[in-house]
Amino acid sequence: MNNLPHTEEAYDLLHQGAIALAQVEANGIRIDTEYLDRTMERLDTKIKRLQGSLRSSTVGKVWETYYKERTNFDSNTQLGTILFDVLGHECPAETASGKHKTDEKTLATINHPFVKRCMTIRKMQKTRNTFLQGIHHEVVPAKFFNGSVWETGGLIHPVFNLHLVKTFRSSSDSPNFHNFPVRDPKIAKIIRQAFIARPGHRLVEIDYSGIEVRVAACYHKDPRMLSYLNDNSTDMHRDMAMEVYLLPQEEVTKTIRYCGKNGFVFPEFYGSTYTERARELWGMIGELNLTLEDGTSLYDHLESHGIRGLGELGENGRPPRGSFLAHIQSVENDFWERRFRVYHQWRNRWVKQYRERGWILSKTGFICQGYMLRNEIINYPIQGSAFHCLLWSLIRLQKEIKRRGMKTLLVGQIHDSIVADVPDEELGDYLALAKKVMTVDLKKAWKWICVPIEIEAEVTPVDGNWYQKKEVEI
DNA sequence: TACTTCGGCGCC
DNA sequence: AAAGGGCGCCGAAGTA
């Protein structure tokens, strides 16, 4: 790997970025240490109890008979052996090194209470050991003046690195601030309640909407994509959901749109192809129980349109007629050959150029070189430049906060969002400042940004926690 | 005991 | 030619 900032501007961005992030790191984010300790203890008890129930179950006895004193219910290797070799369940997949796969998707294919319990335990262990304990390891004591008296509490100071990622994104560690649970609301609540605002403050998280898609458009300038981005009454994720599930616009619910976005559009942008797309989109119907407004399952809906099942690639390598596989293949063809033809052509040109001269130069002035695969060549400059929009904004925000003598503290960053700890009385000023910096000043500084830039803001109550964040208008 | 690799899984 | 881009952390298992 031999990637480097190439222009003076790129060098400055890393330099000033490192300084701004050092300040963020020094500020730190407040932790409710009593809640943290209490919750770790509670989960500990729960996990131990569940593991006890494994031990006393029928499968647990089989396990102990097989492994004797080496029995370890936390071992995936042992779990795979018991399920697939001893009990004879069908093993749908193997790992790279030839062991039985035991990930969530694989285990979900086995309808057995023992396996379900294993999955529950695994989720709880992840929550406790990776996230709660990860925070606990890094907490340092701190004092906070609550307006009348000093109270004790804790801070963590997640590290933000600018020199580790090949795309020139950032990474975070100790603890990793980039991967705290958010999608599963039950887990998100357990973790995010531990992050609290300083006394009299609110936590404020501001993120760029679809920044990677917008930055990608600055590279390829596909006219269809530009019109999607310039006209907020249109919505490409909704449109693709309509195509993949053969629905009229009014049948696209929030969940179905989610499937279009995360089951088709984004994976296609990252380089996934129709066989994998069809499989996931098909599975999503069952997992998320997708139905028409009248309650008809989308499986039945698709069947009424002549699609009988997912289907499998035939001997000739082609999907069978009337299968979902064949349908998604044609949606994909249309997606790249007609709808986003210019995007597609840009990708081919971009890859060809790399193969001819051996390097690529991003919009923000960074060179990537060395051996790269097609999907890497296409994705690196987009991922890097999208993050650099955030980094530029964070640097400018930090400088303005200091210049104006504000008490707002920037406390974290998550690729396309900035988390701040804001005194209640500065909320309006901070939101206005962030909006100007992130959507107006950024575009003035970087003329290559030829699409509208939009942000969203979420705010907690005064003295609230990160789980309580709610979207606000700015 | 210390280190590495693997599989798994959380996020954008 | 490869088959979905980028991270960091955990525990198990293997190795030094």
Tab-separated table of C-alpha atoms in Angstrom, chain A:
chain	number	residue	atom	x	y	z
A	1	MET	CA	0.000	0.000	0.000
A	2	ASN	CA	1.394	3.314	-1.044
A	3	ASN	CA	-1.443	5.808	-0.899
A	4	LEU	CA	-0.635	9.444	-0.208
A	5	PRO	CA	-2.054	12.936	-0.108
A	6	HIS	CA	-0.969	14.360	-3.455
A	7	THR	CA	-1.898	18.042	-3.452
A	8	GLU	CA	-1.009	20.810	-1.010
A	9	GLU	CA	-4.705	20.996	-0.150
A	10	ALA	CA	-4.881	17.278	0.671
A	11	TYR	CA	-1.812	17.585	2.886
A	12	ASP	CA	-3.379	20.526	4.731
A	13	LEU	CA	-6.649	18.674	5.165
A	14	LEU	CA	-4.902	15.809	6.957
A	15	HIS	CA	-2.788	18.181	9.005
A	16	GLN	CA	-5.630	20.411	10.172
A	17	GLY	CA	-7.882	17.385	10.483
A	18	ALA	CA	-5.463	15.745	12.889
A	19	ILE	CA	-5.400	18.906	15.004
A	20	ALA	CA	-9.194	19.270	15.047
A	21	LEU	CA	-9.690	15.595	15.887
A	22	ALA	CA	-7.129	15.872	18.676
A	23	GLN	CA	-9.351	18.547	20.201
A	24	VAL	CA	-12.419	16.305	19.793
A	25	GLU	CA	-10.509	13.526	21.476
A	26	ALA	CA	-9.442	15.780	24.339
A	27	ASN	CA	-13.035	16.953	24.870
A	28	GLY	CA	-14.304	13.413	25.301
A	29	ILE	CA	-17.869	12.228	25.693
A	30	ARG	CA	-19.597	11.877	29.034
A	31	ILE	CA	-20.554	8.430	30.316
A	32	ASP	CA	-23.155	7.530	32.914
A	33	THR	CA	-20.858	5.245	34.880
A	34	GLU	CA	-23.485	4.134	37.380
A	35	TYR	CA	-25.820	3.077	34.589
A	36	LEU	CA	-22.916	1.333	32.871
A	37	ASP	CA	-21.907	-0.725	35.916
A	38	ARG	CA	-25.513	-1.584	36.742
A	39	THR	CA	-26.277	-2.692	33.194
A	40	MET	CA	-23.137	-4.809	32.818
A	41	GLU	CA	-24.015	-6.578	36.042
A	42	ARG	CA	-27.597	-7.148	34.898
A	43	LEU	CA	-26.546	-8.586	31.538
A	44	ASP	CA	-23.954	-10.747	33.248
A	45	THR	CA	-26.624	-12.400	35.368
A	46	LYS	CA	-28.896	-12.879	32.371
A	47	ILE	CA	-26.140	-14.439	30.253
A	48	LYS	CA	-25.092	-16.824	33.043
A	49	ARG	CA	-28.689	-17.912	33.546
A	50	LEU	CA	-29.211	-18.545	29.843
A	51	GLN	CA	-25.988	-20.521	29.632
A	52	GLY	CA	-27.142	-22.606	32.558
A	53	SER	CA	-30.278	-23.456	30.628
A	54	LEU	CA	-28.134	-24.566	27.682
A	55	ARG	CA	-26.212	-26.920	29.935
A	56	SER	CA	-29.353	-28.585	31.261
A	57	SER	CA	-31.030	-28.984	27.868
A	58	THR	CA	-31.040	-32.174	25.792
A	59	VAL	CA	-28.648	-30.798	23.185
A	60	GLY	CA	-26.468	-29.437	25.985
A	61	LYS	CA	-26.113	-32.965	27.387
A	62	VAL	CA	-25.159	-34.282	23.963
A	63	TRP	CA	-22.583	-31.486	23.707
A	64	GLU	CA	-21.079	-32.349	27.113
A	65	THR	CA	-21.009	-36.042	26.309
A	66	TYR	CA	-19.093	-35.278	23.124
A	67	TYR	CA	-16.618	-32.662	24.399
A	68	LYS	CA	-16.331	-33.795	28.059
A	69	GLU	CA	-14.186	-31.375	30.064
A	70	ARG	CA	-13.350	-29.367	26.922
A	71	THR	CA	-17.005	-28.294	26.642
A	72	ASN	CA	-17.326	-24.584	25.905
A	73	PHE	CA	-20.731	-23.204	24.944
A	74	ASP	CA	-18.984	-20.063	23.635
A	75	SER	CA	-17.092	-22.051	20.999
A	76	ASN	CA	-18.477	-21.738	17.500
A	77	THR	CA	-16.265	-24.583	16.355
A	78	GLN	CA	-17.900	-26.885	18.896
A	79	LEU	CA	-21.361	-25.577	18.045
A	80	GLY	CA	-20.799	-26.355	14.359
A	81	THR	CA	-19.604	-29.862	15.119
A	82	ILE	CA	-22.558	-30.634	17.376
A	83	LEU	CA	-25.190	-29.223	15.022
A	84	PHE	CA	-23.886	-30.479	11.714
A	85	ASP	CA	-21.762	-33.555	12.488
A	86	VAL	CA	-23.378	-34.997	15.619
A	87	LEU	CA	-27.032	-34.004	15.213
A	88	GLY	CA	-26.878	-34.182	11.427
A	89	HIS	CA	-28.473	-30.886	10.509
A	90	GLU	CA	-27.785	-29.870	6.961
A	91	CYS	CA	-24.828	-27.488	6.792
A	92	PRO	CA	-25.675	-24.816	4.248
A	93	ALA	CA	-22.261	-23.150	4.116
A	94	GLU	CA	-18.614	-23.452	5.097
A	95	THR	CA	-16.057	-20.850	6.110
A	96	ALA	CA	-13.006	-19.924	4.027
A	97	SER	CA	-10.898	-22.461	5.896
A	98	GLY	CA	-13.479	-25.235	5.524
A	99	LYS	CA	-15.163	-25.215	8.930
A	100	HIS	CA	-18.934	-25.166	9.407
A	101	LYS	CA	-20.348	-21.683	9.176
A	102	THR	CA	-22.204	-20.691	12.353
A	103	ASP	CA	-23.141	-17.079	11.670
A	104	GLU	CA	-26.588	-15.667	12.359
A	105	LYS	CA	-27.849	-16.325	8.849
A	106	THR	CA	-26.808	-19.982	8.945
A	107	LEU	CA	-28.207	-20.617	12.420
A	108	ALA	CA	-31.499	-19.011	11.399
A	109	THR	CA	-32.044	-21.890	8.977
A	110	ILE	CA	-32.226	-24.312	11.929
A	111	ASN	CA	-35.550	-24.210	13.726
A	112	HIS	CA	-34.572	-25.458	17.160
A	113	PRO	CA	-34.999	-23.844	20.612
A	114	PHE	CA	-31.384	-24.646	21.551
A	115	VAL	CA	-30.077	-22.786	18.516
A	116	LYS	CA	-32.390	-19.844	19.137
A	117	ARG	CA	-31.055	-19.615	22.679
A	118	CYS	CA	-27.471	-19.683	21.391
A	119	MET	CA	-28.292	-16.743	19.123
A	120	THR	CA	-29.856	-14.802	21.996
A	121	ILE	CA	-26.804	-15.410	24.183
A	122	ARG	CA	-24.451	-14.365	21.398
A	123	LYS	CA	-26.321	-11.040	20.953
A	124	MET	CA	-26.213	-10.366	24.676
A	125	GLN	CA	-22.516	-11.183	24.888
A	126	LYS	CA	-21.770	-8.814	22.011
A	127	THR	CA	-23.718	-6.088	23.788
A	128	ARG	CA	-22.012	-6.661	27.110
A	129	ASN	CA	-18.466	-7.577	26.144
A	130	THR	CA	-17.801	-5.535	23.031
A	131	PHE	CA	-19.766	-2.392	23.736
A	132	LEU	CA	-20.453	-1.925	27.457
A	133	GLN	CA	-17.148	-3.387	28.574
A	134	GLY	CA	-15.383	-1.593	25.715
A	135	ILE	CA	-16.629	1.700	27.131
A	136	HIS	CA	-15.895	0.626	30.703
A	137	HIS	CA	-12.246	-0.123	29.839
A	138	GLU	CA	-11.723	3.443	28.673
A	139	VAL	CA	-13.681	5.508	31.190
A	140	VAL	CA	-11.701	8.082	33.133
A	141	PRO	CA	-13.160	9.902	36.145
A	142	ALA	CA	-14.267	13.493	35.650
A	143	LYS	CA	-16.107	16.250	37.514
A	144	PHE	CA	-19.078	18.191	36.174
A	145	PHE	CA	-20.574	21.361	37.643
A	146	ASN	CA	-24.331	21.013	37.426
A	147	GLY	CA	-25.095	24.657	38.190
A	148	SER	CA	-25.037	24.376	41.961
A	149	VAL	CA	-22.716	21.549	42.985
A	150	TRP	CA	-19.937	19.450	41.508
A	151	GLU	CA	-20.855	15.904	40.627
A	152	THR	CA	-18.616	13.020	39.630
A	153	GLY	CA	-18.944	10.966	36.488
A	154	GLY	CA	-16.873	9.642	33.654
A	155	LEU	CA	-15.510	10.499	30.222
A	156	ILE	CA	-14.236	8.421	27.352
A	157	HIS	CA	-11.869	9.783	24.735
A	158	PRO	CA	-12.281	7.718	21.565
A	159	VAL	CA	-9.286	8.000	19.230
A	160	PHE	CA	-9.808	9.129	15.631
A	161	ASN	CA	-7.126	8.104	13.141
A	162	LEU	CA	-6.540	9.720	9.767
A	163	HIS	CA	-3.538	7.657	8.705
A	164	LEU	CA	-4.782	4.058	8.796
A	165	VAL	CA	-7.506	3.608	6.175
A	166	LYS	CA	-6.557	2.959	2.553
A	167	THR	CA	-9.405	5.093	1.221
A	168	PHE	CA	-8.384	8.035	3.469
A	169	ARG	CA	-11.488	7.731	5.559
A	170	SER	CA	-10.865	7.844	9.326
A	171	SER	CA	-10.996	4.983	11.782
A	172	SER	CA	-11.712	5.058	15.502
A	173	ASP	CA	-10.616	2.983	18.470
A	174	SER	CA	-10.357	2.779	22.243
A	175	PRO	CA	-13.291	2.534	22.098
A	176	ASN	CA	-14.356	2.465	18.461
A	177	PHE	CA	-16.852	5.331	18.237
A	178	HIS	CA	-17.882	4.269	14.729
A	179	ASN	CA	-19.851	1.132	15.503
A	180	PHE	CA	-22.115	1.571	18.502
A	181	PRO	CA	-25.448	-0.176	17.843
A	182	VAL	CA	-28.230	1.934	16.373
A	183	ARG	CA	-30.376	-0.204	14.048
A	184	ASP	CA	-31.753	-2.646	16.595
A	185	PRO	CA	-33.654	-0.299	18.919
A	186	LYS	CA	-33.501	-2.641	21.933
A	187	ILE	CA	-29.723	-2.982	21.767
A	188	ALA	CA	-29.301	0.677	20.800
A	189	LYS	CA	-31.187	1.695	23.921
A	190	ILE	CA	-29.013	-0.406	26.221
A	191	ILE	CA	-25.792	1.031	24.800
A	192	ARG	CA	-26.718	4.598	23.992
A	193	GLN	CA	-28.271	5.342	27.368
A	194	ALA	CA	-24.706	5.217	28.671
A	195	PHE	CA	-23.723	8.293	26.607
A	196	ILE	CA	-24.987	11.443	28.332
A	197	ALA	CA	-24.756	15.183	27.880
A	198	ARG	CA	-22.836	17.312	30.339
A	199	PRO	CA	-25.033	19.150	32.917
A	200	GLY	CA	-27.294	21.679	31.184
A	201	HIS	CA	-26.239	20.414	27.755
A	202	ARG	CA	-27.789	18.394	24.943
A	203	LEU	CA	-26.127	15.925	22.628
A	204	VAL	CA	-26.530	17.026	19.010
A	205	GLU	CA	-25.771	14.765	16.053
A	206	ILE	CA	-25.701	16.274	12.572
A	207	ASP	CA	-25.223	14.094	9.534
A	208	TYR	CA	-24.915	14.525	5.800
A	209	SER	CA	-27.792	12.897	3.907
A	210	GLY	CA	-26.578	10.418	1.311
A	211	ILE	CA	-23.154	11.995	1.085
A	212	GLU	CA	-21.533	9.056	-0.736
A	213	VAL	CA	-24.223	9.053	-3.412
A	214	ARG	CA	-23.829	12.828	-3.844
A	215	VAL	CA	-20.041	12.686	-3.997
A	216	ALA	CA	-20.226	9.794	-6.459
A	217	ALA	CA	-22.427	11.995	-8.649
A	218	CYS	CA	-19.682	14.647	-8.635
A	219	TYR	CA	-17.388	12.074	-10.222
A	220	HIS	CA	-19.705	10.526	-12.820
A	221	LYS	CA	-22.260	13.348	-13.369
A	222	ASP	CA	-24.909	10.909	-14.548
A	223	PRO	CA	-27.885	13.074	-15.653
A	224	ARG	CA	-30.497	10.745	-14.155
A	225	MET	CA	-28.684	10.756	-10.833
A	226	LEU	CA	-28.293	14.535	-10.942
A	227	SER	CA	-32.016	14.971	-11.462
A	228	TYR	CA	-32.786	12.616	-8.559
A	229	LEU	CA	-30.517	14.761	-6.371
A	230	ASN	CA	-31.847	18.076	-7.643
A	231	ASP	CA	-35.524	17.176	-7.314
A	232	ASN	CA	-36.590	16.133	-3.839
A	233	SER	CA	-39.982	14.963	-5.062
A	234	THR	CA	-38.185	12.040	-6.732
A	235	ASP	CA	-36.634	9.129	-4.858
A	236	MET	CA	-34.411	6.501	-6.472
A	237	HIS	CA	-34.706	4.049	-3.569
A	238	ARG	CA	-38.487	4.140	-3.829
A	239	ASP	CA	-38.304	3.739	-7.608
A	240	MET	CA	-36.049	0.700	-7.346
A	241	ALA	CA	-38.253	-0.841	-4.658
A	242	MET	CA	-41.149	-0.495	-7.121
A	243	GLU	CA	-39.160	-2.301	-9.798
A	244	VAL	CA	-37.733	-5.140	-7.751
A	245	TYR	CA	-41.085	-6.018	-6.143
A	246	LEU	CA	-43.289	-4.972	-9.088
A	247	LEU	CA	-45.307	-2.473	-7.067
A	248	PRO	CA	-47.116	0.770	-7.816
A	249	GLN	CA	-45.731	3.802	-5.992
A	250	GLU	CA	-48.478	3.893	-3.376
A	251	GLU	CA	-47.654	0.352	-2.204
A	252	VAL	CA	-44.047	1.256	-1.284
A	253	THR	CA	-44.015	1.439	2.503
A	254	LYS	CA	-41.062	2.667	4.528
A	255	THR	CA	-39.907	-0.923	5.037
A	256	ILE	CA	-40.216	-1.817	1.360
A	257	ARG	CA	-38.275	1.331	0.423
A	258	TYR	CA	-35.614	0.243	2.941
A	259	CYS	CA	-35.319	-3.048	1.034
A	260	GLY	CA	-34.917	-1.216	-2.261
A	261	LYS	CA	-32.195	0.930	-0.757
A	262	ASN	CA	-30.211	-1.589	1.296
A	263	GLY	CA	-31.082	-4.716	-0.662
A	264	PHE	CA	-30.539	-3.335	-4.144
A	265	VAL	CA	-29.316	0.234	-4.744
A	266	PHE	CA	-26.400	0.438	-2.308
A	267	PRO	CA	-25.079	-3.083	-2.889
A	268	GLU	CA	-25.205	-2.431	-6.666
A	269	PHE	CA	-23.171	0.739	-6.140
A	270	TYR	CA	-20.621	-1.219	-4.118
A	271	GLY	CA	-20.340	-3.827	-6.859
A	272	SER	CA	-22.758	-6.591	-5.886
A	273	THR	CA	-24.616	-8.405	-8.677
A	274	TYR	CA	-28.065	-9.832	-9.376
A	275	THR	CA	-27.630	-13.384	-8.034
A	276	GLU	CA	-26.766	-12.126	-4.577
A	277	ARG	CA	-29.298	-9.269	-4.865
A	278	ALA	CA	-32.147	-11.616	-5.800
A	279	ARG	CA	-31.322	-13.938	-2.915
A	280	GLU	CA	-31.321	-11.128	-0.339
A	281	LEU	CA	-34.390	-9.303	-1.694
A	282	TRP	CA	-36.291	-12.588	-1.752
A	283	GLY	CA	-35.284	-13.393	1.823
A	284	MET	CA	-36.270	-9.904	3.001
A	285	ILE	CA	-39.904	-10.565	2.045
A	286	GLY	CA	-40.083	-13.317	4.651
A	287	GLU	CA	-37.805	-11.795	7.287
A	288	LEU	CA	-39.529	-8.413	7.263
A	289	ASN	CA	-42.942	-9.878	6.435
A	290	LEU	CA	-43.454	-7.620	3.405
A	291	THR	CA	-47.074	-7.361	2.306
A	292	LEU	CA	-49.373	-5.263	0.160
A	293	GLU	CA	-51.630	-2.782	1.883
A	294	ASP	CA	-54.387	-5.425	1.903
A	295	GLY	CA	-52.134	-7.902	3.698
A	296	THR	CA	-51.207	-10.067	0.693
A	297	SER	CA	-47.659	-11.415	1.054
A	298	LEU	CA	-45.257	-10.084	-1.593
A	299	TYR	CA	-44.472	-13.759	-2.377
A	300	ASP	CA	-48.099	-14.168	-3.500
A	301	HIS	CA	-48.069	-10.767	-5.160
A	302	LEU	CA	-45.009	-11.709	-7.216
A	303	GLU	CA	-46.549	-15.056	-8.091
A	304	SER	CA	-49.599	-13.267	-9.459
A	305	HIS	CA	-47.122	-11.508	-11.767
A	306	GLY	CA	-45.761	-14.824	-13.021
A	307	ILE	CA	-42.796	-15.128	-10.645
A	308	ARG	CA	-42.979	-18.563	-9.027
A	309	GLY	CA	-39.936	-18.592	-6.820
A	310	LEU	CA	-36.365	-17.422	-6.286
A	311	GLY	CA	-34.972	-19.982	-8.757
A	312	GLU	CA	-31.402	-21.192	-9.235
A	313	LEU	CA	-28.872	-20.649	-11.981
A	314	GLY	CA	-29.146	-23.425	-14.569
A	315	GLU	CA	-26.386	-25.540	-16.114
A	316	ASN	CA	-25.967	-22.873	-18.779
A	317	GLY	CA	-25.327	-20.272	-16.058
A	318	ARG	CA	-28.603	-18.523	-16.803
A	319	PRO	CA	-31.553	-17.983	-14.456
A	320	PRO	CA	-34.737	-19.917	-15.301
A	321	ARG	CA	-37.625	-18.070	-16.969
A	322	GLY	CA	-40.274	-16.825	-14.590
A	323	SER	CA	-37.930	-16.859	-11.581
A	324	PHE	CA	-37.217	-13.941	-9.241
A	325	LEU	CA	-33.570	-14.403	-10.206
A	326	ALA	CA	-34.386	-13.725	-13.849
A	327	HIS	CA	-36.499	-10.731	-12.848
A	328	ILE	CA	-33.748	-9.118	-10.776
A	329	GLN	CA	-31.277	-9.777	-13.579
A	330	SER	CA	-33.428	-7.705	-15.900
A	331	VAL	CA	-33.894	-4.983	-13.267
A	332	GLU	CA	-30.118	-4.847	-12.869
A	333	ASN	CA	-29.583	-4.652	-16.602
A	334	ASP	CA	-31.987	-1.778	-16.884
A	335	PHE	CA	-30.400	-0.105	-13.851
A	336	TRP	CA	-26.947	0.087	-15.407
A	337	GLU	CA	-27.681	0.023	-19.137
A	338	ARG	CA	-30.494	2.569	-19.214
A	339	ARG	CA	-31.237	4.363	-15.944
A	340	PHE	CA	-27.639	5.020	-14.846
A	341	ARG	CA	-25.849	4.450	-18.139
A	342	VAL	CA	-23.511	7.423	-17.681
A	343	TYR	CA	-22.557	6.237	-14.180
A	344	HIS	CA	-21.820	2.833	-15.681
A	345	GLN	CA	-19.666	4.354	-18.424
A	346	TRP	CA	-17.767	6.420	-15.855
A	347	ARG	CA	-16.956	3.261	-13.900
A	348	ASN	CA	-15.548	1.582	-16.977
A	349	ARG	CA	-13.490	4.631	-17.925
A	350	TRP	CA	-12.233	5.005	-14.355
A	351	VAL	CA	-11.110	1.382	-14.161
A	352	LYS	CA	-9.519	1.563	-17.616
A	353	GLN	CA	-7.598	4.673	-16.651
A	354	TYR	CA	-6.264	3.006	-13.491
A	355	ARG	CA	-5.174	-0.046	-15.448
A	356	GLU	CA	-3.343	2.121	-17.949
A	357	ARG	CA	-1.430	4.403	-15.584
A	358	GLY	CA	-1.502	2.496	-12.269
A	359	TRP	CA	-3.026	5.123	-9.989
A	360	ILE	CA	-6.152	7.159	-9.337
A	361	LEU	CA	-6.505	10.696	-7.980
A	362	SER	CA	-9.497	11.619	-5.824
A	363	LYS	CA	-11.437	14.895	-5.967
A	364	THR	CA	-9.902	15.861	-2.633
A	365	GLY	CA	-6.347	15.340	-3.884
A	366	PHE	CA	-5.411	11.861	-2.655
A	367	ILE	CA	-3.632	9.232	-4.752
A	368	CYS	CA	-4.409	5.527	-4.469
A	369	GLN	CA	-2.000	3.179	-6.205
A	370	GLY	CA	-0.746	-0.388	-6.044
A	371	TYR	CA	-2.780	-3.497	-6.817
A	372	MET	CA	-6.520	-2.840	-6.727
A	373	LEU	CA	-9.549	-4.833	-7.827
A	374	ARG	CA	-12.367	-3.318	-9.899
A	375	ASN	CA	-14.702	-2.642	-6.983
A	376	GLU	CA	-11.898	-1.061	-4.999
A	377	ILE	CA	-10.888	1.235	-7.854
A	378	ILE	CA	-14.458	2.446	-8.126
A	379	ASN	CA	-15.198	2.792	-4.431
A	380	TYR	CA	-12.051	4.215	-2.848
A	381	PRO	CA	-12.177	7.743	-4.267
A	382	ILE	CA	-15.879	8.061	-3.492
A	383	GLN	CA	-15.601	6.786	0.064
A	384	GLY	CA	-12.567	8.967	0.775
A	385	SER	CA	-13.927	12.195	-0.685
A	386	ALA	CA	-17.280	11.724	1.044
A	387	PHE	CA	-15.523	11.528	4.401
A	388	HIS	CA	-13.385	14.532	3.508
A	389	CYS	CA	-16.553	16.638	3.227
A	390	LEU	CA	-17.216	15.755	6.857
A	391	LEU	CA	-13.613	16.353	7.888
A	392	TRP	CA	-13.473	19.758	6.207
A	393	SER	CA	-16.691	20.720	8.007
A	394	LEU	CA	-15.438	19.487	11.353
A	395	ILE	CA	-12.245	21.538	11.032
A	396	ARG	CA	-14.175	24.669	10.117
A	397	LEU	CA	-16.775	24.099	12.858
A	398	GLN	CA	-14.088	23.628	15.483
A	399	LYS	CA	-12.375	26.877	14.432
A	400	GLU	CA	-15.644	28.848	14.462
A	401	ILE	CA	-16.636	27.500	17.871
A	402	LYS	CA	-13.306	28.673	19.246
A	403	ARG	CA	-13.375	32.044	17.455
A	404	ARG	CA	-16.862	32.810	18.749
A	405	GLY	CA	-16.001	31.755	22.286
A	406	MET	CA	-18.788	29.163	22.300
A	407	LYS	CA	-18.973	26.522	25.017
A	408	THR	CA	-20.132	23.834	22.601
A	409	LEU	CA	-17.804	20.821	22.509
A	410	LEU	CA	-17.351	18.581	19.489
A	411	VAL	CA	-17.110	15.095	20.971
A	412	GLY	CA	-17.180	12.602	18.108
A	413	GLN	CA	-17.484	11.852	14.428
A	414	ILE	CA	-18.991	8.879	12.560
A	415	HIS	CA	-17.883	9.075	8.878
A	416	ASP	CA	-20.727	11.358	7.796
A	417	SER	CA	-21.899	12.792	11.099
A	418	ILE	CA	-20.636	15.013	13.909
A	419	VAL	CA	-21.636	14.617	17.552
A	420	ALA	CA	-21.503	17.665	19.811
A	421	ASP	CA	-22.225	18.396	23.468
A	422	VAL	CA	-24.072	21.699	23.334
A	423	PRO	CA	-25.175	24.007	26.179
A	424	ASP	CA	-28.929	24.490	25.908
A	425	GLU	CA	-28.547	28.239	25.347
A	426	GLU	CA	-26.208	27.667	22.366
A	427	LEU	CA	-28.435	25.161	20.562
A	428	GLY	CA	-29.867	27.608	18.041
A	429	ASP	CA	-26.476	29.158	17.288
A	430	TYR	CA	-24.810	25.791	16.905
A	431	LEU	CA	-27.442	24.418	14.532
A	432	ALA	CA	-27.305	27.570	12.392
A	433	LEU	CA	-23.512	27.514	12.316
A	434	ALA	CA	-23.374	23.830	11.412
A	435	LYS	CA	-25.891	24.277	8.628
A	436	LYS	CA	-23.912	27.163	7.115
A	437	VAL	CA	-20.564	25.374	7.374
A	438	MET	CA	-21.762	21.991	6.152
A	439	THR	CA	-24.027	23.020	3.287
A	440	VAL	CA	-22.884	26.482	2.160
A	441	ASP	CA	-19.238	27.038	3.078
A	442	LEU	CA	-18.197	23.548	1.999
A	443	LYS	CA	-19.608	24.074	-1.497
A	444	LYS	CA	-17.842	27.437	-1.753
A	445	ALA	CA	-14.528	25.849	-0.763
A	446	TRP	CA	-14.779	22.854	-3.107
A	447	LYS	CA	-16.031	23.859	-6.532
A	448	TRP	CA	-16.130	20.233	-7.702
A	449	ILE	CA	-19.243	19.669	-5.562
A	450	CYS	CA	-21.883	20.086	-8.260
A	451	VAL	CA	-24.921	18.723	-6.379
A	452	PRO	CA	-27.027	20.058	-3.485
A	453	ILE	CA	-25.704	19.090	-0.056
A	454	GLU	CA	-28.213	18.390	2.705
A	455	ILE	CA	-27.958	17.653	6.413
A	456	GLU	CA	-30.173	16.263	9.143
A	457	ALA	CA	-29.986	17.086	12.841
A	458	GLU	CA	-30.949	15.056	15.890
A	459	VAL	CA	-31.057	16.519	19.389
A	460	THR	CA	-31.488	15.043	22.876
A	461	PRO	CA	-33.310	16.724	25.769
A	462	VAL	CA	-31.241	18.812	28.192
A	463	ASP	CA	-29.257	16.394	30.419
A	464	GLY	CA	-30.458	13.603	28.117
A	465	ASN	CA	-28.779	10.525	26.663
A	466	TRP	CA	-27.794	9.527	23.142
A	467	TYR	CA	-30.705	7.128	22.768
A	468	GLN	CA	-33.145	9.998	23.254
A	469	LYS	CA	-32.027	11.909	20.162
A	470	LYS	CA	-34.926	13.141	18.022
A	471	GLU	CA	-34.840	14.748	14.611
A	472	VAL	CA	-35.302	18.526	14.527
A	473	GLU	CA	-35.815	21.000	11.687
A	474	ILE	CA	-32.977	23.348	10.853
